[in-house]
Short mmCIF file of N, CA and C in Angstrom, two decimals:
data_model
loop_
_atom_site.label_atom_id
_atom_site.label_comp_id
_atom_site.label_asym_id
_atom_site.label_seq_id
_atom_site.Cartn_x
_atom_site.Cartn_y
_atom_site.Cartn_z
N UNK A 1 -13.88 -326.43 -12.57
CA UNK A 1 -15.32 -326.48 -12.64
C UNK A 1 -15.72 -326.46 -14.12
N UNK A 2 -16.62 -327.36 -14.53
CA UNK A 2 -17.02 -327.41 -15.92
C UNK A 2 -17.81 -326.16 -16.31
N UNK A 3 -17.65 -325.76 -17.55
CA UNK A 3 -18.39 -324.62 -18.05
C UNK A 3 -19.84 -325.06 -18.32
N UNK A 4 -20.79 -324.24 -17.94
CA UNK A 4 -22.20 -324.54 -18.14
C UNK A 4 -22.77 -323.50 -19.08
N UNK A 5 -23.34 -323.93 -20.18
CA UNK A 5 -23.99 -323.00 -21.10
C UNK A 5 -25.26 -322.50 -20.43
N UNK A 6 -25.40 -321.17 -20.23
CA UNK A 6 -26.53 -320.66 -19.46
C UNK A 6 -27.90 -321.13 -19.94
N UNK A 7 -28.20 -321.09 -21.22
CA UNK A 7 -29.53 -321.48 -21.68
C UNK A 7 -29.78 -322.96 -21.45
N UNK A 8 -28.77 -323.80 -21.68
CA UNK A 8 -28.92 -325.23 -21.45
C UNK A 8 -29.06 -325.51 -19.95
N UNK A 9 -28.29 -324.79 -19.14
CA UNK A 9 -28.34 -325.00 -17.69
C UNK A 9 -29.71 -324.62 -17.13
N UNK A 10 -30.31 -323.57 -17.70
CA UNK A 10 -31.60 -323.13 -17.19
C UNK A 10 -32.73 -324.06 -17.59
N UNK A 11 -32.64 -324.64 -18.78
CA UNK A 11 -33.75 -325.46 -19.22
C UNK A 11 -35.03 -324.65 -19.15
N UNK A 12 -35.98 -325.07 -18.31
CA UNK A 12 -37.25 -324.37 -18.18
C UNK A 12 -37.28 -323.45 -16.98
N UNK A 13 -36.16 -323.23 -16.33
CA UNK A 13 -36.15 -322.36 -15.15
C UNK A 13 -36.58 -320.95 -15.54
N UNK A 14 -37.31 -320.27 -14.65
CA UNK A 14 -37.64 -318.87 -14.94
C UNK A 14 -36.39 -318.01 -14.87
N UNK A 15 -36.43 -316.90 -15.54
CA UNK A 15 -35.32 -315.95 -15.46
C UNK A 15 -35.54 -314.97 -14.32
N UNK A 16 -36.79 -314.83 -13.86
CA UNK A 16 -37.09 -313.94 -12.74
C UNK A 16 -37.88 -314.72 -11.70
N UNK A 17 -37.36 -314.71 -10.49
CA UNK A 17 -38.03 -315.33 -9.34
C UNK A 17 -38.41 -314.19 -8.41
N UNK A 18 -39.71 -314.00 -8.20
CA UNK A 18 -40.22 -312.93 -7.35
C UNK A 18 -40.67 -313.55 -6.03
N UNK A 19 -40.08 -313.08 -4.93
CA UNK A 19 -40.44 -313.57 -3.59
C UNK A 19 -41.14 -312.44 -2.85
N UNK A 20 -42.43 -312.64 -2.57
CA UNK A 20 -43.24 -311.62 -1.90
C UNK A 20 -43.72 -312.15 -0.55
N UNK A 21 -44.02 -311.22 0.33
CA UNK A 21 -44.55 -311.60 1.63
C UNK A 21 -44.54 -310.41 2.56
N UNK A 22 -45.11 -310.57 3.75
CA UNK A 22 -45.15 -309.47 4.71
C UNK A 22 -43.78 -309.26 5.36
N UNK A 23 -43.66 -308.17 6.10
CA UNK A 23 -42.43 -307.85 6.82
C UNK A 23 -42.11 -308.97 7.81
N UNK A 24 -40.84 -309.32 7.91
CA UNK A 24 -40.32 -310.31 8.86
C UNK A 24 -40.88 -311.71 8.64
N UNK A 25 -41.23 -312.00 7.37
CA UNK A 25 -41.72 -313.34 7.04
C UNK A 25 -40.60 -314.26 6.58
N UNK A 26 -39.42 -313.72 6.36
CA UNK A 26 -38.31 -314.55 5.92
C UNK A 26 -38.01 -314.43 4.43
N UNK A 27 -38.49 -313.36 3.79
CA UNK A 27 -38.22 -313.17 2.36
C UNK A 27 -36.73 -313.12 2.08
N UNK A 28 -36.01 -312.32 2.85
CA UNK A 28 -34.56 -312.19 2.63
C UNK A 28 -33.84 -313.50 2.88
N UNK A 29 -34.19 -314.19 3.95
CA UNK A 29 -33.56 -315.47 4.28
C UNK A 29 -33.76 -316.46 3.14
N UNK A 30 -34.99 -316.56 2.64
CA UNK A 30 -35.28 -317.48 1.55
C UNK A 30 -34.56 -317.06 0.27
N UNK A 31 -34.58 -315.77 -0.04
CA UNK A 31 -33.93 -315.29 -1.26
C UNK A 31 -32.43 -315.57 -1.25
N UNK A 32 -31.80 -315.34 -0.12
CA UNK A 32 -30.35 -315.60 -0.01
C UNK A 32 -30.06 -317.09 -0.19
N UNK A 33 -30.86 -317.95 0.42
CA UNK A 33 -30.63 -319.39 0.33
C UNK A 33 -30.87 -319.90 -1.09
N UNK A 34 -31.94 -319.46 -1.73
CA UNK A 34 -32.21 -319.89 -3.10
C UNK A 34 -31.10 -319.39 -4.03
N UNK A 35 -30.70 -318.14 -3.85
CA UNK A 35 -29.62 -317.58 -4.67
C UNK A 35 -28.34 -318.38 -4.50
N UNK A 36 -27.99 -318.69 -3.27
CA UNK A 36 -26.77 -319.47 -2.99
C UNK A 36 -26.82 -320.81 -3.71
N UNK A 37 -27.94 -321.48 -3.63
CA UNK A 37 -28.05 -322.80 -4.26
C UNK A 37 -28.02 -322.73 -5.79
N UNK A 38 -28.65 -321.71 -6.35
CA UNK A 38 -28.61 -321.55 -7.80
C UNK A 38 -27.18 -321.27 -8.27
N UNK A 39 -26.46 -320.47 -7.50
CA UNK A 39 -25.06 -320.20 -7.85
C UNK A 39 -24.21 -321.46 -7.74
N UNK A 40 -24.52 -322.29 -6.76
CA UNK A 40 -23.80 -323.57 -6.64
C UNK A 40 -24.01 -324.45 -7.86
N UNK A 41 -25.13 -324.27 -8.55
CA UNK A 41 -25.40 -325.01 -9.79
C UNK A 41 -24.61 -324.45 -10.98
N UNK A 42 -23.93 -323.34 -10.75
CA UNK A 42 -23.16 -322.73 -11.82
C UNK A 42 -23.89 -321.63 -12.56
N UNK A 43 -25.03 -321.21 -12.03
CA UNK A 43 -25.80 -320.15 -12.68
C UNK A 43 -25.34 -318.78 -12.20
N UNK A 44 -25.44 -317.80 -13.07
CA UNK A 44 -25.20 -316.42 -12.65
C UNK A 44 -26.54 -315.87 -12.16
N UNK A 45 -26.54 -315.36 -10.93
CA UNK A 45 -27.78 -314.92 -10.29
C UNK A 45 -27.56 -313.56 -9.64
N UNK A 46 -28.47 -312.64 -9.89
CA UNK A 46 -28.48 -311.34 -9.21
C UNK A 46 -29.63 -311.33 -8.22
N UNK A 47 -29.32 -311.03 -6.97
CA UNK A 47 -30.35 -310.89 -5.94
C UNK A 47 -30.60 -309.40 -5.75
N UNK A 48 -31.82 -308.96 -6.07
CA UNK A 48 -32.18 -307.56 -5.94
C UNK A 48 -33.14 -307.43 -4.76
N UNK A 49 -32.64 -306.82 -3.69
CA UNK A 49 -33.35 -306.71 -2.42
C UNK A 49 -33.84 -305.28 -2.25
N UNK A 50 -35.15 -305.10 -2.13
CA UNK A 50 -35.74 -303.77 -1.97
C UNK A 50 -35.12 -303.02 -0.80
N UNK A 51 -34.92 -303.69 0.33
CA UNK A 51 -34.35 -303.02 1.50
C UNK A 51 -32.93 -302.53 1.22
N UNK A 52 -32.15 -303.31 0.48
CA UNK A 52 -30.79 -302.88 0.14
C UNK A 52 -30.82 -301.65 -0.76
N UNK A 53 -31.78 -301.59 -1.67
CA UNK A 53 -31.94 -300.41 -2.52
C UNK A 53 -32.28 -299.20 -1.64
N UNK A 54 -33.23 -299.37 -0.73
CA UNK A 54 -33.64 -298.27 0.14
C UNK A 54 -32.50 -297.83 1.06
N UNK A 55 -31.71 -298.78 1.55
CA UNK A 55 -30.61 -298.45 2.46
C UNK A 55 -29.58 -297.53 1.82
N UNK A 56 -29.52 -297.49 0.51
CA UNK A 56 -28.59 -296.60 -0.17
C UNK A 56 -28.88 -295.14 0.17
N UNK A 57 -30.12 -294.83 0.54
CA UNK A 57 -30.50 -293.45 0.84
C UNK A 57 -30.97 -293.25 2.27
N UNK A 58 -31.01 -294.30 3.07
CA UNK A 58 -31.46 -294.13 4.46
C UNK A 58 -30.34 -293.49 5.28
N UNK A 59 -30.66 -292.71 6.26
CA UNK A 59 -32.00 -292.42 6.79
C UNK A 59 -32.66 -291.22 6.11
N UNK A 60 -32.10 -290.76 5.00
CA UNK A 60 -32.64 -289.55 4.37
C UNK A 60 -33.57 -289.84 3.20
N UNK A 61 -33.95 -291.10 2.99
CA UNK A 61 -34.84 -291.45 1.89
C UNK A 61 -36.14 -290.66 2.03
N UNK A 62 -36.43 -289.77 1.08
CA UNK A 62 -37.63 -288.93 1.22
C UNK A 62 -38.94 -289.68 1.01
N UNK A 63 -38.90 -290.76 0.21
CA UNK A 63 -40.16 -291.42 -0.14
C UNK A 63 -39.85 -292.85 -0.56
N UNK A 64 -40.54 -293.83 0.06
CA UNK A 64 -40.32 -295.23 -0.30
C UNK A 64 -40.72 -295.52 -1.74
N UNK A 65 -41.58 -294.69 -2.31
CA UNK A 65 -41.95 -294.88 -3.72
C UNK A 65 -40.71 -294.78 -4.60
N UNK A 66 -39.76 -293.93 -4.22
CA UNK A 66 -38.50 -293.83 -4.98
C UNK A 66 -37.75 -295.15 -4.92
N UNK A 67 -37.66 -295.73 -3.74
CA UNK A 67 -36.94 -297.01 -3.59
C UNK A 67 -37.62 -298.10 -4.42
N UNK A 68 -38.94 -298.13 -4.41
CA UNK A 68 -39.67 -299.12 -5.20
C UNK A 68 -39.40 -298.94 -6.69
N UNK A 69 -39.40 -297.68 -7.15
CA UNK A 69 -39.13 -297.43 -8.57
C UNK A 69 -37.71 -297.87 -8.96
N UNK A 70 -36.74 -297.51 -8.14
CA UNK A 70 -35.34 -297.87 -8.44
C UNK A 70 -35.16 -299.38 -8.36
N UNK A 71 -35.83 -300.02 -7.42
CA UNK A 71 -35.81 -301.48 -7.30
C UNK A 71 -36.32 -302.12 -8.59
N UNK A 72 -37.47 -301.67 -9.07
CA UNK A 72 -38.06 -302.22 -10.30
C UNK A 72 -37.13 -302.01 -11.49
N UNK A 73 -36.55 -300.82 -11.59
CA UNK A 73 -35.62 -300.53 -12.68
C UNK A 73 -34.38 -301.41 -12.60
N UNK A 74 -33.92 -301.69 -11.39
CA UNK A 74 -32.73 -302.53 -11.20
C UNK A 74 -33.01 -303.98 -11.61
N UNK A 75 -34.17 -304.50 -11.23
CA UNK A 75 -34.57 -305.84 -11.66
C UNK A 75 -34.54 -305.92 -13.19
N UNK A 76 -35.17 -304.95 -13.84
CA UNK A 76 -35.21 -304.94 -15.30
C UNK A 76 -33.83 -304.82 -15.91
N UNK A 77 -32.99 -303.98 -15.33
CA UNK A 77 -31.63 -303.81 -15.86
C UNK A 77 -30.85 -305.11 -15.79
N UNK A 78 -30.94 -305.81 -14.68
CA UNK A 78 -30.23 -307.10 -14.56
C UNK A 78 -30.76 -308.10 -15.58
N UNK A 79 -32.06 -308.12 -15.78
CA UNK A 79 -32.63 -309.07 -16.75
C UNK A 79 -32.17 -308.78 -18.17
N UNK A 80 -31.89 -307.53 -18.48
CA UNK A 80 -31.42 -307.18 -19.82
C UNK A 80 -29.94 -307.49 -20.03
N UNK A 81 -29.23 -307.93 -18.99
CA UNK A 81 -27.80 -308.23 -19.15
C UNK A 81 -27.55 -309.61 -19.72
N UNK A 82 -28.53 -310.49 -19.66
CA UNK A 82 -28.29 -311.88 -20.07
C UNK A 82 -27.91 -312.77 -18.90
N UNK A 83 -27.94 -312.22 -17.69
CA UNK A 83 -27.69 -313.04 -16.50
C UNK A 83 -28.70 -314.18 -16.48
N UNK A 84 -28.31 -315.32 -15.91
CA UNK A 84 -29.20 -316.47 -15.92
C UNK A 84 -30.51 -316.23 -15.18
N UNK A 85 -30.43 -315.65 -13.98
CA UNK A 85 -31.64 -315.47 -13.20
C UNK A 85 -31.51 -314.25 -12.30
N UNK A 86 -32.65 -313.60 -12.08
CA UNK A 86 -32.75 -312.52 -11.12
C UNK A 86 -33.73 -312.96 -10.04
N UNK A 87 -33.34 -312.79 -8.78
CA UNK A 87 -34.21 -313.06 -7.64
C UNK A 87 -34.62 -311.70 -7.09
N UNK A 88 -35.92 -311.42 -7.14
CA UNK A 88 -36.48 -310.15 -6.67
C UNK A 88 -37.08 -310.40 -5.30
N UNK A 89 -36.55 -309.71 -4.31
CA UNK A 89 -37.02 -309.88 -2.94
C UNK A 89 -37.50 -308.54 -2.42
N UNK A 90 -38.77 -308.47 -2.09
CA UNK A 90 -39.28 -307.27 -1.45
C UNK A 90 -40.56 -306.71 -2.02
N UNK A 91 -40.96 -307.11 -3.21
CA UNK A 91 -42.23 -306.61 -3.75
C UNK A 91 -43.37 -307.38 -3.09
N UNK A 92 -44.32 -306.65 -2.51
CA UNK A 92 -45.33 -307.34 -1.71
C UNK A 92 -46.76 -306.87 -1.90
N UNK A 93 -46.99 -306.02 -2.88
CA UNK A 93 -48.36 -305.61 -3.18
C UNK A 93 -48.58 -305.78 -4.68
N UNK A 94 -49.84 -305.85 -5.10
CA UNK A 94 -50.10 -305.94 -6.54
C UNK A 94 -49.47 -304.77 -7.32
N UNK A 95 -49.53 -303.57 -6.77
CA UNK A 95 -48.94 -302.41 -7.44
C UNK A 95 -47.43 -302.54 -7.57
N UNK A 96 -46.78 -303.01 -6.52
CA UNK A 96 -45.32 -303.20 -6.58
C UNK A 96 -44.96 -304.28 -7.60
N UNK A 97 -45.74 -305.34 -7.65
CA UNK A 97 -45.50 -306.41 -8.63
C UNK A 97 -45.65 -305.84 -10.05
N UNK A 98 -46.73 -305.08 -10.29
CA UNK A 98 -46.92 -304.48 -11.62
C UNK A 98 -45.76 -303.56 -11.98
N UNK A 99 -45.29 -302.80 -11.00
CA UNK A 99 -44.19 -301.88 -11.26
C UNK A 99 -42.93 -302.65 -11.69
N UNK A 100 -42.63 -303.75 -11.01
CA UNK A 100 -41.48 -304.57 -11.41
C UNK A 100 -41.71 -305.16 -12.80
N UNK A 101 -42.88 -305.75 -13.01
CA UNK A 101 -43.16 -306.40 -14.29
C UNK A 101 -43.14 -305.43 -15.46
N UNK A 102 -43.43 -304.16 -15.20
CA UNK A 102 -43.35 -303.15 -16.26
C UNK A 102 -41.91 -302.97 -16.78
N UNK A 103 -40.93 -303.38 -15.98
CA UNK A 103 -39.52 -303.23 -16.36
C UNK A 103 -38.90 -304.53 -16.85
N UNK A 104 -39.68 -305.60 -16.86
CA UNK A 104 -39.18 -306.92 -17.26
C UNK A 104 -39.24 -307.03 -18.78
N UNK A 105 -38.13 -307.43 -19.41
CA UNK A 105 -38.14 -307.59 -20.87
C UNK A 105 -39.21 -308.59 -21.31
N UNK A 106 -39.84 -308.30 -22.44
CA UNK A 106 -40.88 -309.18 -22.98
C UNK A 106 -40.32 -310.59 -23.17
N UNK A 107 -41.13 -311.57 -22.84
CA UNK A 107 -40.74 -312.96 -23.00
C UNK A 107 -40.00 -313.55 -21.82
N UNK A 108 -39.75 -312.75 -20.78
CA UNK A 108 -39.05 -313.26 -19.60
C UNK A 108 -39.97 -314.20 -18.83
N UNK A 109 -39.48 -315.38 -18.52
CA UNK A 109 -40.23 -316.32 -17.68
C UNK A 109 -40.17 -315.83 -16.24
N UNK A 110 -41.32 -315.76 -15.59
CA UNK A 110 -41.42 -315.25 -14.22
C UNK A 110 -42.07 -316.31 -13.34
N UNK A 111 -41.51 -316.52 -12.14
CA UNK A 111 -42.08 -317.45 -11.17
C UNK A 111 -42.31 -316.66 -9.89
N UNK A 112 -43.53 -316.71 -9.37
CA UNK A 112 -43.91 -315.94 -8.18
C UNK A 112 -44.06 -316.86 -6.97
N UNK A 113 -43.39 -316.49 -5.88
CA UNK A 113 -43.53 -317.18 -4.59
C UNK A 113 -44.11 -316.18 -3.60
N UNK A 114 -45.16 -316.59 -2.91
CA UNK A 114 -45.78 -315.73 -1.89
C UNK A 114 -45.64 -316.43 -0.55
N UNK A 115 -45.05 -315.72 0.40
CA UNK A 115 -44.87 -316.25 1.75
C UNK A 115 -45.98 -315.75 2.66
N UNK A 116 -46.41 -316.63 3.55
CA UNK A 116 -47.39 -316.28 4.58
C UNK A 116 -46.76 -316.59 5.93
N UNK A 117 -46.98 -315.69 6.88
CA UNK A 117 -46.41 -315.85 8.22
C UNK A 117 -47.42 -315.41 9.26
N UNK A 118 -47.20 -315.86 10.47
CA UNK A 118 -48.05 -315.46 11.59
C UNK A 118 -47.52 -314.15 12.17
N UNK A 119 -48.41 -313.22 12.42
CA UNK A 119 -48.03 -311.91 12.96
C UNK A 119 -47.19 -312.04 14.24
N UNK A 120 -47.64 -312.84 15.19
CA UNK A 120 -46.96 -312.93 16.49
C UNK A 120 -45.52 -313.44 16.33
N UNK A 121 -45.34 -314.43 15.46
CA UNK A 121 -43.99 -314.98 15.26
C UNK A 121 -43.12 -314.01 14.47
N UNK A 122 -43.74 -313.28 13.54
CA UNK A 122 -42.99 -312.26 12.80
C UNK A 122 -42.55 -311.14 13.73
N UNK A 123 -43.42 -310.75 14.64
CA UNK A 123 -43.07 -309.71 15.61
C UNK A 123 -41.89 -310.18 16.45
N UNK A 124 -41.91 -311.43 16.90
CA UNK A 124 -40.79 -311.96 17.68
C UNK A 124 -39.49 -311.94 16.86
N UNK A 125 -39.59 -312.33 15.57
CA UNK A 125 -38.40 -312.29 14.71
C UNK A 125 -37.88 -310.87 14.55
N UNK A 126 -38.80 -309.95 14.30
CA UNK A 126 -38.41 -308.55 14.10
C UNK A 126 -37.77 -307.97 15.36
N UNK A 127 -38.37 -308.23 16.51
CA UNK A 127 -37.84 -307.67 17.76
C UNK A 127 -36.50 -308.28 18.15
N UNK A 128 -36.22 -309.49 17.68
CA UNK A 128 -34.94 -310.15 17.99
C UNK A 128 -33.83 -309.72 17.03
N UNK A 129 -34.18 -309.00 15.99
CA UNK A 129 -33.21 -308.60 14.96
C UNK A 129 -32.72 -307.18 15.25
N UNK A 130 -31.47 -307.04 15.69
CA UNK A 130 -30.97 -305.71 16.04
C UNK A 130 -30.86 -304.75 14.85
N UNK A 131 -30.89 -305.26 13.64
CA UNK A 131 -30.77 -304.40 12.46
C UNK A 131 -32.10 -303.76 12.06
N UNK A 132 -33.18 -304.19 12.67
CA UNK A 132 -34.50 -303.67 12.28
C UNK A 132 -34.82 -302.37 13.00
N UNK A 133 -35.62 -301.56 12.35
CA UNK A 133 -36.06 -300.29 12.92
C UNK A 133 -37.52 -300.34 13.28
N UNK A 134 -38.33 -299.62 12.50
CA UNK A 134 -39.75 -299.47 12.80
C UNK A 134 -40.52 -300.79 12.76
N UNK A 135 -39.99 -301.78 12.03
CA UNK A 135 -40.72 -303.05 11.95
C UNK A 135 -40.75 -303.78 13.30
N UNK A 136 -40.00 -303.31 14.28
CA UNK A 136 -40.06 -303.88 15.64
C UNK A 136 -41.29 -303.38 16.40
N UNK A 137 -41.88 -302.29 15.93
CA UNK A 137 -43.02 -301.70 16.61
C UNK A 137 -44.26 -302.55 16.36
N UNK A 138 -44.90 -303.06 17.42
CA UNK A 138 -46.06 -303.95 17.24
C UNK A 138 -47.20 -303.32 16.44
N UNK A 139 -47.49 -302.06 16.66
CA UNK A 139 -48.60 -301.42 15.94
C UNK A 139 -48.26 -301.26 14.46
N UNK A 140 -47.04 -300.83 14.15
CA UNK A 140 -46.62 -300.70 12.75
C UNK A 140 -46.70 -302.06 12.06
N UNK A 141 -46.14 -303.07 12.70
CA UNK A 141 -46.11 -304.40 12.09
C UNK A 141 -47.53 -304.95 11.92
N UNK A 142 -48.40 -304.73 12.90
CA UNK A 142 -49.79 -305.19 12.79
C UNK A 142 -50.47 -304.56 11.57
N UNK A 143 -50.28 -303.24 11.40
CA UNK A 143 -50.87 -302.56 10.22
C UNK A 143 -50.30 -303.14 8.93
N UNK A 144 -49.00 -303.39 8.92
CA UNK A 144 -48.36 -303.95 7.72
C UNK A 144 -48.93 -305.35 7.43
N UNK A 145 -49.10 -306.16 8.46
CA UNK A 145 -49.65 -307.52 8.27
C UNK A 145 -51.10 -307.47 7.81
N UNK A 146 -51.88 -306.61 8.40
CA UNK A 146 -53.28 -306.49 7.97
C UNK A 146 -53.34 -306.03 6.52
N UNK A 147 -52.49 -305.09 6.16
CA UNK A 147 -52.45 -304.62 4.77
C UNK A 147 -52.04 -305.71 3.81
N UNK A 148 -51.04 -306.50 4.18
CA UNK A 148 -50.61 -307.59 3.31
C UNK A 148 -51.71 -308.63 3.16
N UNK A 149 -52.30 -309.03 4.26
CA UNK A 149 -53.36 -310.05 4.20
C UNK A 149 -54.55 -309.59 3.37
N UNK A 150 -54.79 -308.29 3.34
CA UNK A 150 -55.92 -307.76 2.56
C UNK A 150 -55.68 -307.91 1.05
N UNK A 151 -54.41 -307.96 0.62
CA UNK A 151 -54.12 -308.04 -0.82
C UNK A 151 -53.42 -309.34 -1.23
N UNK A 152 -53.07 -310.17 -0.28
CA UNK A 152 -52.30 -311.38 -0.59
C UNK A 152 -52.98 -312.25 -1.65
N UNK A 153 -54.29 -312.35 -1.59
CA UNK A 153 -55.01 -313.18 -2.57
C UNK A 153 -54.96 -312.59 -3.98
N UNK A 154 -54.58 -311.33 -4.11
CA UNK A 154 -54.48 -310.68 -5.42
C UNK A 154 -53.09 -310.84 -6.05
N UNK A 155 -52.13 -311.31 -5.27
CA UNK A 155 -50.77 -311.46 -5.78
C UNK A 155 -50.67 -312.68 -6.69
N UNK A 156 -49.95 -312.55 -7.81
CA UNK A 156 -49.71 -313.74 -8.61
C UNK A 156 -48.89 -314.72 -7.79
N UNK A 157 -49.23 -316.00 -7.85
CA UNK A 157 -48.52 -316.99 -7.03
C UNK A 157 -48.45 -318.32 -7.76
N UNK A 158 -47.25 -318.72 -8.10
CA UNK A 158 -47.02 -320.07 -8.61
C UNK A 158 -46.82 -321.03 -7.44
N UNK A 159 -46.42 -320.45 -6.29
CA UNK A 159 -46.18 -321.24 -5.09
C UNK A 159 -46.46 -320.36 -3.89
N UNK A 160 -47.26 -320.88 -2.96
CA UNK A 160 -47.53 -320.19 -1.69
C UNK A 160 -46.94 -321.05 -0.58
N UNK A 161 -46.21 -320.40 0.32
CA UNK A 161 -45.54 -321.13 1.39
C UNK A 161 -45.87 -320.53 2.75
N UNK A 162 -46.15 -321.40 3.71
CA UNK A 162 -46.34 -321.00 5.10
C UNK A 162 -44.96 -321.09 5.76
N UNK A 163 -44.37 -319.96 6.10
CA UNK A 163 -43.01 -319.97 6.63
C UNK A 163 -42.92 -320.56 8.03
N UNK A 164 -44.04 -320.64 8.71
CA UNK A 164 -44.01 -321.17 10.07
C UNK A 164 -43.99 -322.69 10.09
N UNK A 165 -44.27 -323.32 8.94
CA UNK A 165 -44.39 -324.77 8.91
C UNK A 165 -43.08 -325.49 8.60
N UNK A 166 -42.07 -324.78 8.09
CA UNK A 166 -40.82 -325.42 7.67
C UNK A 166 -39.63 -324.54 8.00
N UNK A 167 -38.45 -325.14 7.95
CA UNK A 167 -37.21 -324.38 8.11
C UNK A 167 -36.93 -323.62 6.82
N UNK A 168 -36.11 -322.59 6.88
CA UNK A 168 -35.74 -321.87 5.64
C UNK A 168 -35.12 -322.80 4.59
N UNK A 169 -34.35 -323.78 5.02
CA UNK A 169 -33.73 -324.72 4.08
C UNK A 169 -34.79 -325.55 3.35
N UNK A 170 -35.79 -326.00 4.09
CA UNK A 170 -36.87 -326.79 3.47
C UNK A 170 -37.73 -325.93 2.56
N UNK A 171 -37.92 -324.67 2.92
CA UNK A 171 -38.65 -323.75 2.06
C UNK A 171 -37.88 -323.54 0.75
N UNK A 172 -36.55 -323.41 0.86
CA UNK A 172 -35.72 -323.27 -0.34
C UNK A 172 -35.83 -324.53 -1.19
N UNK A 173 -35.84 -325.71 -0.54
CA UNK A 173 -36.04 -326.96 -1.29
C UNK A 173 -37.34 -326.91 -2.10
N UNK A 174 -38.41 -326.42 -1.47
CA UNK A 174 -39.71 -326.37 -2.13
C UNK A 174 -39.69 -325.42 -3.32
N UNK A 175 -39.04 -324.27 -3.15
CA UNK A 175 -38.95 -323.30 -4.26
C UNK A 175 -38.17 -323.90 -5.42
N UNK A 176 -37.01 -324.49 -5.12
CA UNK A 176 -36.20 -325.06 -6.19
C UNK A 176 -36.90 -326.22 -6.88
N UNK A 177 -37.58 -327.05 -6.12
CA UNK A 177 -38.31 -328.16 -6.71
C UNK A 177 -39.42 -327.63 -7.63
N UNK A 178 -40.09 -326.58 -7.21
CA UNK A 178 -41.17 -326.02 -8.02
C UNK A 178 -40.65 -325.37 -9.30
N UNK A 179 -39.55 -324.65 -9.21
CA UNK A 179 -39.06 -324.00 -10.43
C UNK A 179 -38.36 -325.00 -11.35
N UNK A 180 -37.91 -326.12 -10.80
CA UNK A 180 -37.31 -327.17 -11.64
C UNK A 180 -38.37 -328.01 -12.34
N UNK A 181 -39.60 -328.04 -11.79
CA UNK A 181 -40.64 -328.92 -12.32
C UNK A 181 -41.06 -328.52 -13.71
#
């Protein structure tokens, strides 16, 4: 495999890709697919998943604010390594975005993707996923969706995607095309 100089390979690509959206909207699926494709290009990519950070302490995690703080610190730490790109999956409120950006080194190019999904279809996805816990509960998920929709317009967004309109592969195509543009 030919050696790729990271800065030349990136060109104008952002160093941080933030994927936000409500619970069960496909953030993880999209993040994994985009990460896989970027790695196929020869880039070094760290995928920082909020749920994976939280799982380190579950079921005894005393406060999700701790997981959010450690997630933000981890994103920043990876960016300071010189890795080609960090994919941040899981920040979904303006406050969470600010917390991550507070840990991003100055001058880092950031690209924001915001996913939108239908509550009913997200509930079906959540209930079909045996690894999910409380997000399977219709009332919990409804509150989470209402909360996300109330702040979604405040999220920075270079690209907004309706996850119900395309396959995860096509959504990944759209993200890569946008960050390559």
